[in-house]
Amino acid sequence: MATEGPAVRRVQVAEHPRLLKLKEMFNSKFGSIPKFYVRAPGRVNIIGEHIDYCGYSVLPMAVEQDMLIAVEPVKTHVLQLANTNPLYPDFSTSANNIQIDKTKPLWHNYFLCGFKGIQEHFGLSDLTGMNCLVDGNIPPSSGLSSSSALVCCAGLVTLTVLGMNLSKVELAEICAKSERYIGTEGGGMDQSISFLAEEGTAKLIEFSPLRATDVKLPSGAVFVIANSCVEMNKAATSHFNIRVMECRLAAKLLAKHKSLPWKEVLRLEEVQAKLGISLEEMLLITEDALHPEPYSPEEICKCLGISLQELKTQILSPNTQDVLTFKLYQRAKHVYSEAARVLQFKKICEEAPDNVVQLLGELMNQSHRSCRDMYECSCPELDQLVDICRKFGAQGSRLTGAGWGGCTVSIVPAEKLSSFLANVHEAYYQRSNRSLAPEKQSLFATKPGGGALVFLEA
């Protein structure tokens, strides 16, 4: 797996309605025919929220919804981007001077991240141009990773145009790094599953070094995704980046408390690794070392023996330098307990006891409680949707993705699926007084899909 690149498939475009429609739209837009197509899937994270950037394993699966791009390399050095969705305006720029405006999370900037990531990886300056038409069916800002799928798709498009080769792992690492051009301090889960996913299995994804292990989900259960219809944009909000910094600060204070060289510690996982102890023991140390009351920047400086200037310039990211309070105890408690739940989840899937669905559901419920109370990344609509899903037969339900909106994922016994879907649809989408846009009212069962690939016309 480590060395193999994404699959290339030859297809009869006429036999694939979505590809055919994209080809026709491309032709009417650019007056020519695409040379190839690239797809990259979105993902649902079954368990393991907000812990990838702390160094811990996560457990996602790819969904069937994806980003699809039709591509034609051109002789000019111009990158022309268009989208099948009229909400997203056309964009063009020189292929050799990519500027990404962090202040505006515009759709084309995610494409530029992937493009620039490959360009910089190979140190290329004289790049050919291309015409691209993007078609996505992942609901935007739903926590199913539409933006990362676009970054991955763009990275694979650029690699294919250049005629270069990289393994799936290398591609995932480049795309994870390049998404930071837009200001998101993510951890790499989304890009990894987009490239490493395989049909029929979820994946335990571990970091440094990046690797993915199959996790077979129980056959008697279905995973159902429900959109809360509250949009959350990771790049446009400070919530996400504040949490990343709170985890970094918690790691430094815990390291200092245990007399470790705290200056080089960036992630909570590093503290555990340096101490060589279990996650359960890390939870006890957190109780001992940190207090539940929020920390002011001044108190953090006092604990670490540094000046406010050092804190701001050497530790905090530019967009978190004016934050007045940091909750370190709560964030560390969530991360260490959630990391333990991921490992338990994998173990239960492997052992497959008779009550496997109930046990996995309980872990998902614990995860939601921790996200809501300790990480504070839920919202009233997500909490309501989780309650409705549990009421109508889900053994477990939780927010998925960054939170603050987006989707829930529920584990539902297969025999209850049709009544579950009908009841949740009525209780959340029809009865609520919110004016929920019909196109966002997505409620669907999903199974693990495959990863990114290139289509060539046969």
Short mmCIF file of C-alpha atoms in Angstrom, two decimals:
data_model
loop_
_atom_site.label_atom_id
_atom_site.label_comp_id
_atom_site.label_asym_id
_atom_site.label_seq_id
_atom_site.Cartn_x
_atom_site.Cartn_y
_atom_site.Cartn_z
CA MET A 1 0.00 0.00 0.00
CA ALA A 2 2.80 2.43 0.84
CA THR A 3 4.19 2.68 -2.69
CA GLU A 4 1.14 2.26 -4.89
CA GLY A 5 -0.41 5.31 -6.57
CA PRO A 6 -4.14 5.95 -7.06
CA ALA A 7 -5.90 3.62 -9.50
CA VAL A 8 -6.40 4.56 -13.16
CA ARG A 9 -9.53 3.14 -14.79
CA ARG A 10 -10.58 3.12 -18.44
CA VAL A 11 -14.32 3.68 -18.77
CA GLN A 12 -16.95 4.11 -21.47
CA VAL A 13 -18.08 7.62 -20.54
CA ALA A 14 -21.41 7.10 -22.34
CA GLU A 15 -22.25 4.37 -19.78
CA HIS A 16 -21.77 6.71 -16.78
CA PRO A 17 -24.54 9.36 -16.73
CA ARG A 18 -22.64 11.73 -14.41
CA LEU A 19 -19.40 11.55 -16.43
CA LEU A 20 -21.34 11.98 -19.67
CA LYS A 21 -23.16 15.06 -18.36
CA LEU A 22 -19.86 16.51 -17.12
CA LYS A 23 -18.26 15.86 -20.53
CA GLU A 24 -21.12 17.66 -22.31
CA MET A 25 -21.00 20.62 -19.91
CA PHE A 26 -17.21 20.79 -20.35
CA ASN A 27 -17.64 20.87 -24.11
CA SER A 28 -20.16 23.70 -23.99
CA LYS A 29 -17.98 25.63 -21.52
CA PHE A 30 -14.54 25.23 -23.12
CA GLY A 31 -15.40 24.11 -26.67
CA SER A 32 -13.34 20.93 -26.31
CA ILE A 33 -13.36 17.44 -24.80
CA PRO A 34 -11.77 16.52 -21.40
CA LYS A 35 -8.65 14.33 -21.59
CA PHE A 36 -9.39 12.63 -18.26
CA TYR A 37 -11.49 12.79 -15.08
CA VAL A 38 -10.47 12.55 -11.42
CA ARG A 39 -12.64 11.69 -8.43
CA ALA A 40 -11.92 12.02 -4.71
CA PRO A 41 -14.51 10.98 -2.09
CA GLY A 42 -15.76 12.78 0.98
CA ARG A 43 -15.67 10.90 4.27
CA VAL A 44 -17.58 10.32 7.45
CA ASN A 45 -15.56 9.99 10.62
CA ILE A 46 -17.21 7.20 12.58
CA ILE A 47 -15.29 7.96 15.79
CA GLY A 48 -12.21 9.96 16.78
CA GLU A 49 -13.13 13.64 16.56
CA HIS A 50 -10.58 16.47 16.85
CA ILE A 51 -7.74 14.13 17.72
CA ASP A 52 -5.88 13.68 14.41
CA TYR A 53 -4.07 17.01 14.85
CA CYS A 54 -3.13 15.90 18.37
CA GLY A 55 -1.31 12.89 16.88
CA TYR A 56 -3.97 10.23 17.56
CA SER A 57 -5.56 7.59 15.31
CA VAL A 58 -9.00 8.12 13.84
CA LEU A 59 -11.59 5.80 12.31
CA PRO A 60 -13.24 7.19 9.15
CA MET A 61 -14.67 5.65 6.01
CA ALA A 62 -15.08 7.18 2.56
CA VAL A 63 -18.65 7.96 1.48
CA GLU A 64 -20.06 7.51 -2.01
CA GLN A 65 -20.43 11.29 -2.47
CA ASP A 66 -17.38 12.84 -4.09
CA MET A 67 -15.67 15.59 -6.05
CA LEU A 68 -15.33 14.89 -9.77
CA ILE A 69 -13.19 17.04 -12.08
CA ALA A 70 -13.03 16.94 -15.89
CA VAL A 71 -9.61 18.07 -17.12
CA GLU A 72 -7.91 19.19 -20.31
CA PRO A 73 -4.24 20.28 -20.26
CA VAL A 74 -3.67 23.37 -22.47
CA LYS A 75 -0.62 24.95 -24.05
CA THR A 76 -1.13 28.32 -22.34
CA HIS A 77 0.05 28.83 -18.75
CA VAL A 78 -3.47 29.65 -17.61
CA LEU A 79 -5.47 27.69 -15.07
CA GLN A 80 -9.20 27.99 -15.86
CA LEU A 81 -11.60 26.66 -13.24
CA ALA A 82 -15.36 26.32 -13.56
CA ASN A 83 -18.00 24.61 -11.43
CA THR A 84 -21.22 22.88 -12.43
CA ASN A 85 -22.88 24.64 -9.49
CA PRO A 86 -23.81 28.22 -10.54
CA LEU A 87 -23.25 29.40 -6.94
CA TYR A 88 -19.51 28.99 -7.52
CA PRO A 89 -18.21 31.52 -10.07
CA ASP A 90 -15.56 30.81 -12.72
CA PHE A 91 -11.96 31.64 -11.89
CA SER A 92 -8.75 31.87 -13.88
CA THR A 93 -5.15 32.62 -12.94
CA SER A 94 -1.59 32.10 -14.14
CA ALA A 95 -0.42 28.55 -13.37
CA ASN A 96 2.96 29.91 -12.31
CA ASN A 97 2.10 32.45 -9.67
CA ILE A 98 -0.49 30.89 -7.40
CA GLN A 99 -1.72 33.29 -4.71
CA ILE A 100 -4.10 31.93 -2.07
CA ASP A 101 -6.02 34.50 -0.06
CA LYS A 102 -6.41 33.07 3.46
CA THR A 103 -8.98 35.68 4.37
CA LYS A 104 -11.52 34.36 1.84
CA PRO A 105 -12.49 30.67 1.86
CA LEU A 106 -13.61 30.82 -1.80
CA TRP A 107 -14.23 27.49 -3.54
CA HIS A 108 -11.39 27.84 -6.06
CA ASN A 109 -8.82 28.40 -3.28
CA TYR A 110 -9.20 24.73 -2.26
CA PHE A 111 -8.32 23.69 -5.82
CA LEU A 112 -5.33 26.04 -5.74
CA CYS A 113 -4.12 24.41 -2.48
CA GLY A 114 -3.84 21.00 -4.14
CA PHE A 115 -2.32 22.46 -7.30
CA LYS A 116 0.28 24.47 -5.39
CA GLY A 117 1.10 21.53 -3.09
CA ILE A 118 2.14 19.34 -6.03
CA GLN A 119 3.92 22.23 -7.76
CA GLU A 120 6.00 22.94 -4.65
CA HIS A 121 6.66 19.26 -3.89
CA PHE A 122 8.41 18.86 -7.25
CA GLY A 123 9.87 22.41 -7.19
CA LEU A 124 8.35 23.24 -10.58
CA SER A 125 8.13 26.77 -11.95
CA ASP A 126 7.09 26.51 -15.59
CA LEU A 127 3.73 24.74 -15.38
CA THR A 128 1.34 24.04 -18.19
CA GLY A 129 -2.18 25.41 -17.91
CA MET A 130 -5.41 23.44 -17.79
CA ASN A 131 -9.16 23.77 -18.13
CA CYS A 132 -11.07 22.13 -15.28
CA LEU A 133 -14.78 21.66 -14.64
CA VAL A 134 -15.61 20.64 -11.07
CA ASP A 135 -18.74 18.72 -10.04
CA GLY A 136 -19.32 17.92 -6.38
CA ASN A 137 -22.21 16.09 -4.71
CA ILE A 138 -20.94 16.26 -1.11
CA PRO A 139 -23.19 18.70 0.79
CA PRO A 140 -20.98 21.79 1.45
CA SER A 141 -20.10 22.77 5.04
CA SER A 142 -21.69 19.53 6.27
CA GLY A 143 -18.65 18.02 7.98
CA LEU A 144 -18.26 15.37 5.26
CA SER A 145 -15.04 16.94 4.04
CA SER A 146 -16.07 18.50 0.73
CA SER A 147 -13.23 21.02 0.89
CA SER A 148 -10.51 18.42 1.58
CA ALA A 149 -11.93 16.21 -1.20
CA LEU A 150 -11.50 19.16 -3.57
CA VAL A 151 -7.89 19.69 -2.41
CA CYS A 152 -7.16 15.97 -2.95
CA CYS A 153 -8.88 15.95 -6.33
CA ALA A 154 -6.86 19.00 -7.43
CA GLY A 155 -3.60 17.40 -6.23
CA LEU A 156 -4.31 14.26 -8.26
CA VAL A 157 -5.37 16.33 -11.30
CA THR A 158 -2.08 18.25 -11.20
CA LEU A 159 0.00 15.09 -10.75
CA THR A 160 -1.76 13.44 -13.71
CA VAL A 161 -1.30 16.49 -15.98
CA LEU A 162 2.41 16.53 -15.12
CA GLY A 163 2.72 12.81 -15.83
CA MET A 164 4.40 12.32 -12.44
CA ASN A 165 3.95 9.47 -9.94
CA LEU A 166 3.45 9.50 -6.18
CA SER A 167 2.11 6.90 -3.76
CA LYS A 168 -1.29 7.37 -2.13
CA VAL A 169 0.46 8.04 1.18
CA GLU A 170 2.70 10.73 -0.32
CA LEU A 171 -0.29 12.35 -2.02
CA ALA A 172 -2.26 12.33 1.24
CA GLU A 173 0.64 13.95 3.13
CA ILE A 174 1.16 16.65 0.46
CA CYS A 175 -2.56 17.48 0.31
CA ALA A 176 -2.85 17.60 4.13
CA LYS A 177 0.06 20.03 4.28
CA SER A 178 -1.14 22.15 1.36
CA GLU A 179 -4.61 22.71 2.85
CA ARG A 180 -2.82 24.86 5.43
CA TYR A 181 -2.32 27.46 2.67
CA ILE A 182 -5.93 28.37 3.39
CA GLY A 183 -5.36 28.64 7.13
CA THR A 184 -6.86 25.35 8.37
CA GLU A 185 -4.59 23.69 10.95
CA GLY A 186 -6.04 20.20 10.36
CA GLY A 187 -4.45 16.88 11.11
CA GLY A 188 -4.57 14.86 7.89
CA MET A 189 -7.46 12.45 8.43
CA ASP A 190 -9.60 13.81 5.57
CA GLN A 191 -6.88 13.65 2.94
CA SER A 192 -5.66 10.23 4.12
CA ILE A 193 -9.05 8.52 3.86
CA SER A 194 -9.75 10.22 0.50
CA PHE A 195 -6.69 8.50 -0.99
CA LEU A 196 -6.40 5.32 1.12
CA ALA A 197 -10.08 4.28 1.31
CA GLU A 198 -11.13 0.90 -0.03
CA GLU A 199 -14.65 -0.29 -0.73
CA GLY A 200 -16.24 -2.36 1.99
CA THR A 201 -14.00 -1.37 4.90
CA ALA A 202 -13.51 1.53 7.28
CA LYS A 203 -9.91 2.42 8.14
CA LEU A 204 -7.98 3.04 11.31
CA ILE A 205 -5.67 5.85 10.23
CA GLU A 206 -2.49 6.40 12.23
CA PHE A 207 -0.05 9.27 11.84
CA SER A 208 3.74 9.71 11.82
CA PRO A 209 4.25 7.57 9.89
CA LEU A 210 0.92 7.65 8.05
CA ARG A 211 -0.66 4.23 7.70
CA ALA A 212 -4.15 2.76 7.31
CA THR A 213 -5.49 -0.54 8.68
CA ASP A 214 -8.77 -2.16 7.60
CA VAL A 215 -11.56 -2.19 10.19
CA LYS A 216 -14.44 -4.48 9.24
CA LEU A 217 -17.73 -2.98 10.39
CA PRO A 218 -20.48 -5.28 11.75
CA SER A 219 -22.72 -6.73 9.04
CA GLY A 220 -25.92 -6.34 11.08
CA ALA A 221 -25.70 -2.56 11.27
CA VAL A 222 -25.92 0.40 8.93
CA PHE A 223 -24.30 3.81 9.35
CA VAL A 224 -26.67 6.68 8.63
CA ILE A 225 -25.65 10.27 8.00
CA ALA A 226 -28.05 13.12 8.77
CA ASN A 227 -27.37 16.77 7.96
CA SER A 228 -28.32 19.24 10.70
CA CYS A 229 -28.54 21.90 7.94
CA VAL A 230 -26.41 24.22 10.07
CA GLU A 231 -23.39 25.19 7.99
CA MET A 232 -19.94 25.35 9.54
CA ASN A 233 -16.96 26.59 7.57
CA LYS A 234 -13.70 25.46 9.16
CA ALA A 235 -11.58 28.02 7.32
CA ALA A 236 -13.84 30.95 8.13
CA THR A 237 -14.19 30.36 11.84
CA SER A 238 -11.74 30.80 14.68
CA HIS A 239 -13.34 27.99 16.79
CA PHE A 240 -11.37 25.30 15.01
CA ASN A 241 -7.97 26.97 15.22
CA ILE A 242 -8.53 27.97 18.87
CA ARG A 243 -9.10 24.28 19.73
CA VAL A 244 -5.86 23.35 17.96
CA MET A 245 -4.00 25.92 20.08
CA GLU A 246 -5.72 24.86 23.32
CA CYS A 247 -4.52 21.30 22.69
CA ARG A 248 -1.00 22.56 21.96
CA LEU A 249 -0.95 24.63 25.15
CA ALA A 250 -2.34 21.73 27.20
CA ALA A 251 0.44 19.51 25.81
CA LYS A 252 3.10 22.04 26.82
CA LEU A 253 1.71 22.47 30.36
CA LEU A 254 1.43 18.70 30.86
CA ALA A 255 5.00 18.24 29.57
CA LYS A 256 6.27 20.97 31.92
CA HIS A 257 4.39 19.39 34.83
CA LYS A 258 6.21 16.09 34.17
CA SER A 259 9.61 17.85 33.70
CA LEU A 260 9.76 16.99 29.98
CA PRO A 261 11.43 19.36 27.46
CA TRP A 262 8.12 21.16 26.83
CA LYS A 263 9.39 23.64 24.22
CA GLU A 264 9.61 20.98 21.54
CA VAL A 265 6.25 19.38 22.41
CA LEU A 266 3.42 20.32 20.04
CA ARG A 267 0.88 17.52 20.43
CA LEU A 268 -0.87 15.76 23.29
CA GLU A 269 0.19 12.38 21.90
CA GLU A 270 3.87 13.34 22.27
CA VAL A 271 3.45 13.76 26.03
CA GLN A 272 2.03 10.24 26.31
CA ALA A 273 4.75 8.81 24.05
CA LYS A 274 7.56 10.51 26.01
CA LEU A 275 6.15 9.25 29.32
CA GLY A 276 5.49 5.76 27.88
CA ILE A 277 2.19 5.36 29.71
CA SER A 278 -1.44 4.47 28.84
CA LEU A 279 -4.22 6.84 27.82
CA GLU A 280 -5.98 6.08 31.10
CA GLU A 281 -2.87 7.22 33.00
CA MET A 282 -2.74 10.39 30.85
CA LEU A 283 -6.30 11.18 31.99
CA LEU A 284 -5.17 10.91 35.63
CA ILE A 285 -2.18 13.20 34.97
CA THR A 286 -4.54 15.70 33.28
CA GLU A 287 -6.70 15.72 36.45
CA ASP A 288 -3.60 16.31 38.50
CA ALA A 289 -1.83 18.91 36.37
CA LEU A 290 -4.58 21.10 34.90
CA HIS A 291 -7.55 22.90 36.47
CA PRO A 292 -11.05 23.05 34.95
CA GLU A 293 -11.22 26.87 35.12
CA PRO A 294 -10.14 28.62 31.90
CA TYR A 295 -6.53 29.82 31.71
CA SER A 296 -5.64 33.40 30.82
CA PRO A 297 -2.62 34.01 28.56
CA GLU A 298 -0.89 35.51 31.64
CA GLU A 299 -1.41 32.34 33.70
CA ILE A 300 -0.09 30.18 30.86
CA CYS A 301 3.02 32.39 30.67
CA LYS A 302 3.50 32.03 34.42
CA CYS A 303 3.20 28.22 34.24
CA LEU A 304 5.74 28.02 31.40
CA GLY A 305 8.02 30.79 32.66
CA ILE A 306 7.83 32.83 29.45
CA SER A 307 6.76 36.35 28.48
CA LEU A 308 3.46 37.26 26.80
CA GLN A 309 5.46 38.26 23.74
CA GLU A 310 7.07 34.79 23.58
CA LEU A 311 3.66 33.11 23.94
CA LYS A 312 2.22 35.14 21.08
CA THR A 313 5.12 34.92 18.67
CA GLN A 314 6.51 31.44 19.41
CA ILE A 315 3.50 29.32 20.35
CA LEU A 316 0.18 30.82 19.23
CA SER A 317 -0.88 30.93 15.58
CA PRO A 318 -1.47 34.43 14.13
CA ASN A 319 -5.25 33.99 14.27
CA THR A 320 -5.30 33.03 17.98
CA GLN A 321 -3.02 35.72 19.43
CA ASP A 322 -5.91 37.83 20.75
CA VAL A 323 -7.82 35.01 22.49
CA LEU A 324 -8.47 35.93 26.13
CA THR A 325 -9.10 32.50 27.71
CA PHE A 326 -8.08 28.94 26.93
CA LYS A 327 -9.76 25.78 28.27
CA LEU A 328 -6.91 23.30 28.58
CA TYR A 329 -8.27 20.71 31.05
CA GLN A 330 -11.45 20.08 29.06
CA ARG A 331 -9.67 19.79 25.71
CA ALA A 332 -7.01 17.37 27.00
CA LYS A 333 -9.68 15.23 28.73
CA HIS A 334 -11.62 14.99 25.47
CA VAL A 335 -8.56 14.09 23.39
CA TYR A 336 -7.22 11.36 25.67
CA SER A 337 -10.65 9.79 26.26
CA GLU A 338 -11.59 9.97 22.56
CA ALA A 339 -8.26 8.39 21.54
CA ALA A 340 -9.06 5.50 23.90
CA ARG A 341 -12.57 5.14 22.42
CA VAL A 342 -11.13 4.78 18.90
CA LEU A 343 -8.94 1.86 20.00
CA GLN A 344 -11.87 0.24 21.86
CA PHE A 345 -14.06 0.64 18.78
CA LYS A 346 -11.51 -1.15 16.57
CA LYS A 347 -11.08 -3.92 19.16
CA ILE A 348 -14.84 -4.53 19.41
CA CYS A 349 -15.12 -4.69 15.59
CA GLU A 350 -12.35 -7.30 15.53
CA GLU A 351 -13.77 -9.42 18.36
CA ALA A 352 -17.36 -9.08 17.04
CA PRO A 353 -19.26 -10.17 20.20
CA ASP A 354 -23.03 -10.81 19.96
CA ASN A 355 -23.84 -7.32 21.28
CA VAL A 356 -21.32 -5.62 18.97
CA VAL A 357 -23.79 -2.99 17.68
CA GLN A 358 -24.83 -2.00 21.21
CA LEU A 359 -21.20 -1.70 22.37
CA LEU A 360 -20.15 0.40 19.38
CA GLY A 361 -23.23 2.57 19.83
CA GLU A 362 -22.33 3.24 23.45
CA LEU A 363 -18.84 4.43 22.40
CA MET A 364 -20.40 6.75 19.82
CA ASN A 365 -22.75 8.16 22.47
CA GLN A 366 -19.83 8.76 24.85
CA SER A 367 -17.98 10.46 22.02
CA HIS A 368 -20.87 12.86 21.37
CA ARG A 369 -21.12 13.74 25.07
CA SER A 370 -17.41 14.51 25.18
CA CYS A 371 -17.59 16.61 21.99
CA ARG A 372 -20.56 18.51 23.44
CA ASP A 373 -19.38 19.03 27.02
CA MET A 374 -15.57 18.88 26.94
CA TYR A 375 -14.69 20.06 23.45
CA GLU A 376 -17.75 22.28 23.02
CA CYS A 377 -17.96 21.69 19.28
CA SER A 378 -21.62 20.74 19.08
CA CYS A 379 -24.62 23.06 18.65
CA PRO A 380 -28.32 22.86 19.72
CA GLU A 381 -29.43 21.47 16.34
CA LEU A 382 -26.82 18.69 16.39
CA ASP A 383 -27.79 17.76 19.96
CA GLN A 384 -31.46 17.66 18.95
CA LEU A 385 -30.72 15.55 15.88
CA VAL A 386 -28.64 13.10 17.94
CA ASP A 387 -31.53 12.75 20.44
CA ILE A 388 -34.03 12.14 17.62
CA CYS A 389 -31.79 9.51 16.02
CA ARG A 390 -31.42 7.64 19.31
CA LYS A 391 -35.17 7.88 19.99
CA PHE A 392 -35.99 6.20 16.66
CA GLY A 393 -33.67 3.22 16.92
CA ALA A 394 -30.02 4.29 16.58
CA GLN A 395 -27.86 2.37 19.07
CA GLY A 396 -25.44 5.29 18.98
CA SER A 397 -25.36 8.72 17.40
CA ARG A 398 -22.81 11.53 17.37
CA LEU A 399 -21.72 14.64 15.54
CA THR A 400 -19.15 13.97 12.85
CA GLY A 401 -16.58 16.26 11.29
CA ALA A 402 -15.46 19.46 12.96
CA GLY A 403 -18.88 20.09 14.51
CA TRP A 404 -20.56 23.46 15.17
CA GLY A 405 -23.03 22.31 12.52
CA GLY A 406 -22.79 19.75 9.75
CA CYS A 407 -23.82 16.12 10.14
CA THR A 408 -24.44 13.36 12.64
CA VAL A 409 -23.53 9.71 12.11
CA SER A 410 -25.65 6.96 13.70
CA ILE A 411 -25.27 3.20 13.96
CA VAL A 412 -28.66 1.59 13.24
CA PRO A 413 -29.57 -2.12 13.33
CA ALA A 414 -30.22 -3.10 9.68
CA GLU A 415 -33.77 -4.30 10.36
CA LYS A 416 -34.78 -0.89 11.76
CA LEU A 417 -33.39 1.13 8.86
CA SER A 418 -36.54 1.99 6.89
CA SER A 419 -38.61 3.03 9.92
CA PHE A 420 -35.59 4.95 11.28
CA LEU A 421 -35.20 6.96 8.06
CA ALA A 422 -38.92 7.77 7.87
CA ASN A 423 -39.22 8.79 11.52
CA VAL A 424 -36.06 10.93 11.61
CA HIS A 425 -37.07 12.64 8.38
CA GLU A 426 -40.45 13.56 9.81
CA ALA A 427 -39.21 14.55 13.28
CA TYR A 428 -36.25 16.69 12.23
CA TYR A 429 -36.81 17.89 8.67
CA GLN A 430 -40.60 18.18 8.49
CA ARG A 431 -41.67 19.12 11.99
CA SER A 432 -38.99 21.63 12.79
CA ASN A 433 -39.86 25.29 12.40
CA ARG A 434 -36.53 25.98 10.75
CA SER A 435 -36.66 26.86 7.07
CA LEU A 436 -34.47 23.97 6.01
CA ALA A 437 -33.36 24.23 2.39
CA PRO A 438 -34.55 21.03 0.64
CA GLU A 439 -31.17 20.43 -1.04
CA LYS A 440 -29.49 20.28 2.37
CA GLN A 441 -31.99 17.85 3.89
CA SER A 442 -29.75 14.89 3.41
CA LEU A 443 -30.43 11.74 5.39
CA PHE A 444 -28.89 8.60 3.95
CA ALA A 445 -27.44 5.22 4.81
CA THR A 446 -23.87 4.79 3.63
CA LYS A 447 -21.35 2.02 3.24
CA PRO A 448 -17.57 2.31 2.98
CA GLY A 449 -16.62 3.58 -0.49
CA GLY A 450 -13.38 3.51 -2.45
CA GLY A 451 -10.62 6.13 -2.66
CA ALA A 452 -9.46 8.69 -5.22
CA LEU A 453 -8.92 7.56 -8.80
CA VAL A 454 -8.38 8.72 -12.37
CA PHE A 455 -10.80 7.87 -15.22
CA LEU A 456 -9.59 7.73 -18.82
CA GLU A 457 -12.03 7.41 -21.68
CA ALA A 458 -11.79 3.93 -23.21
#
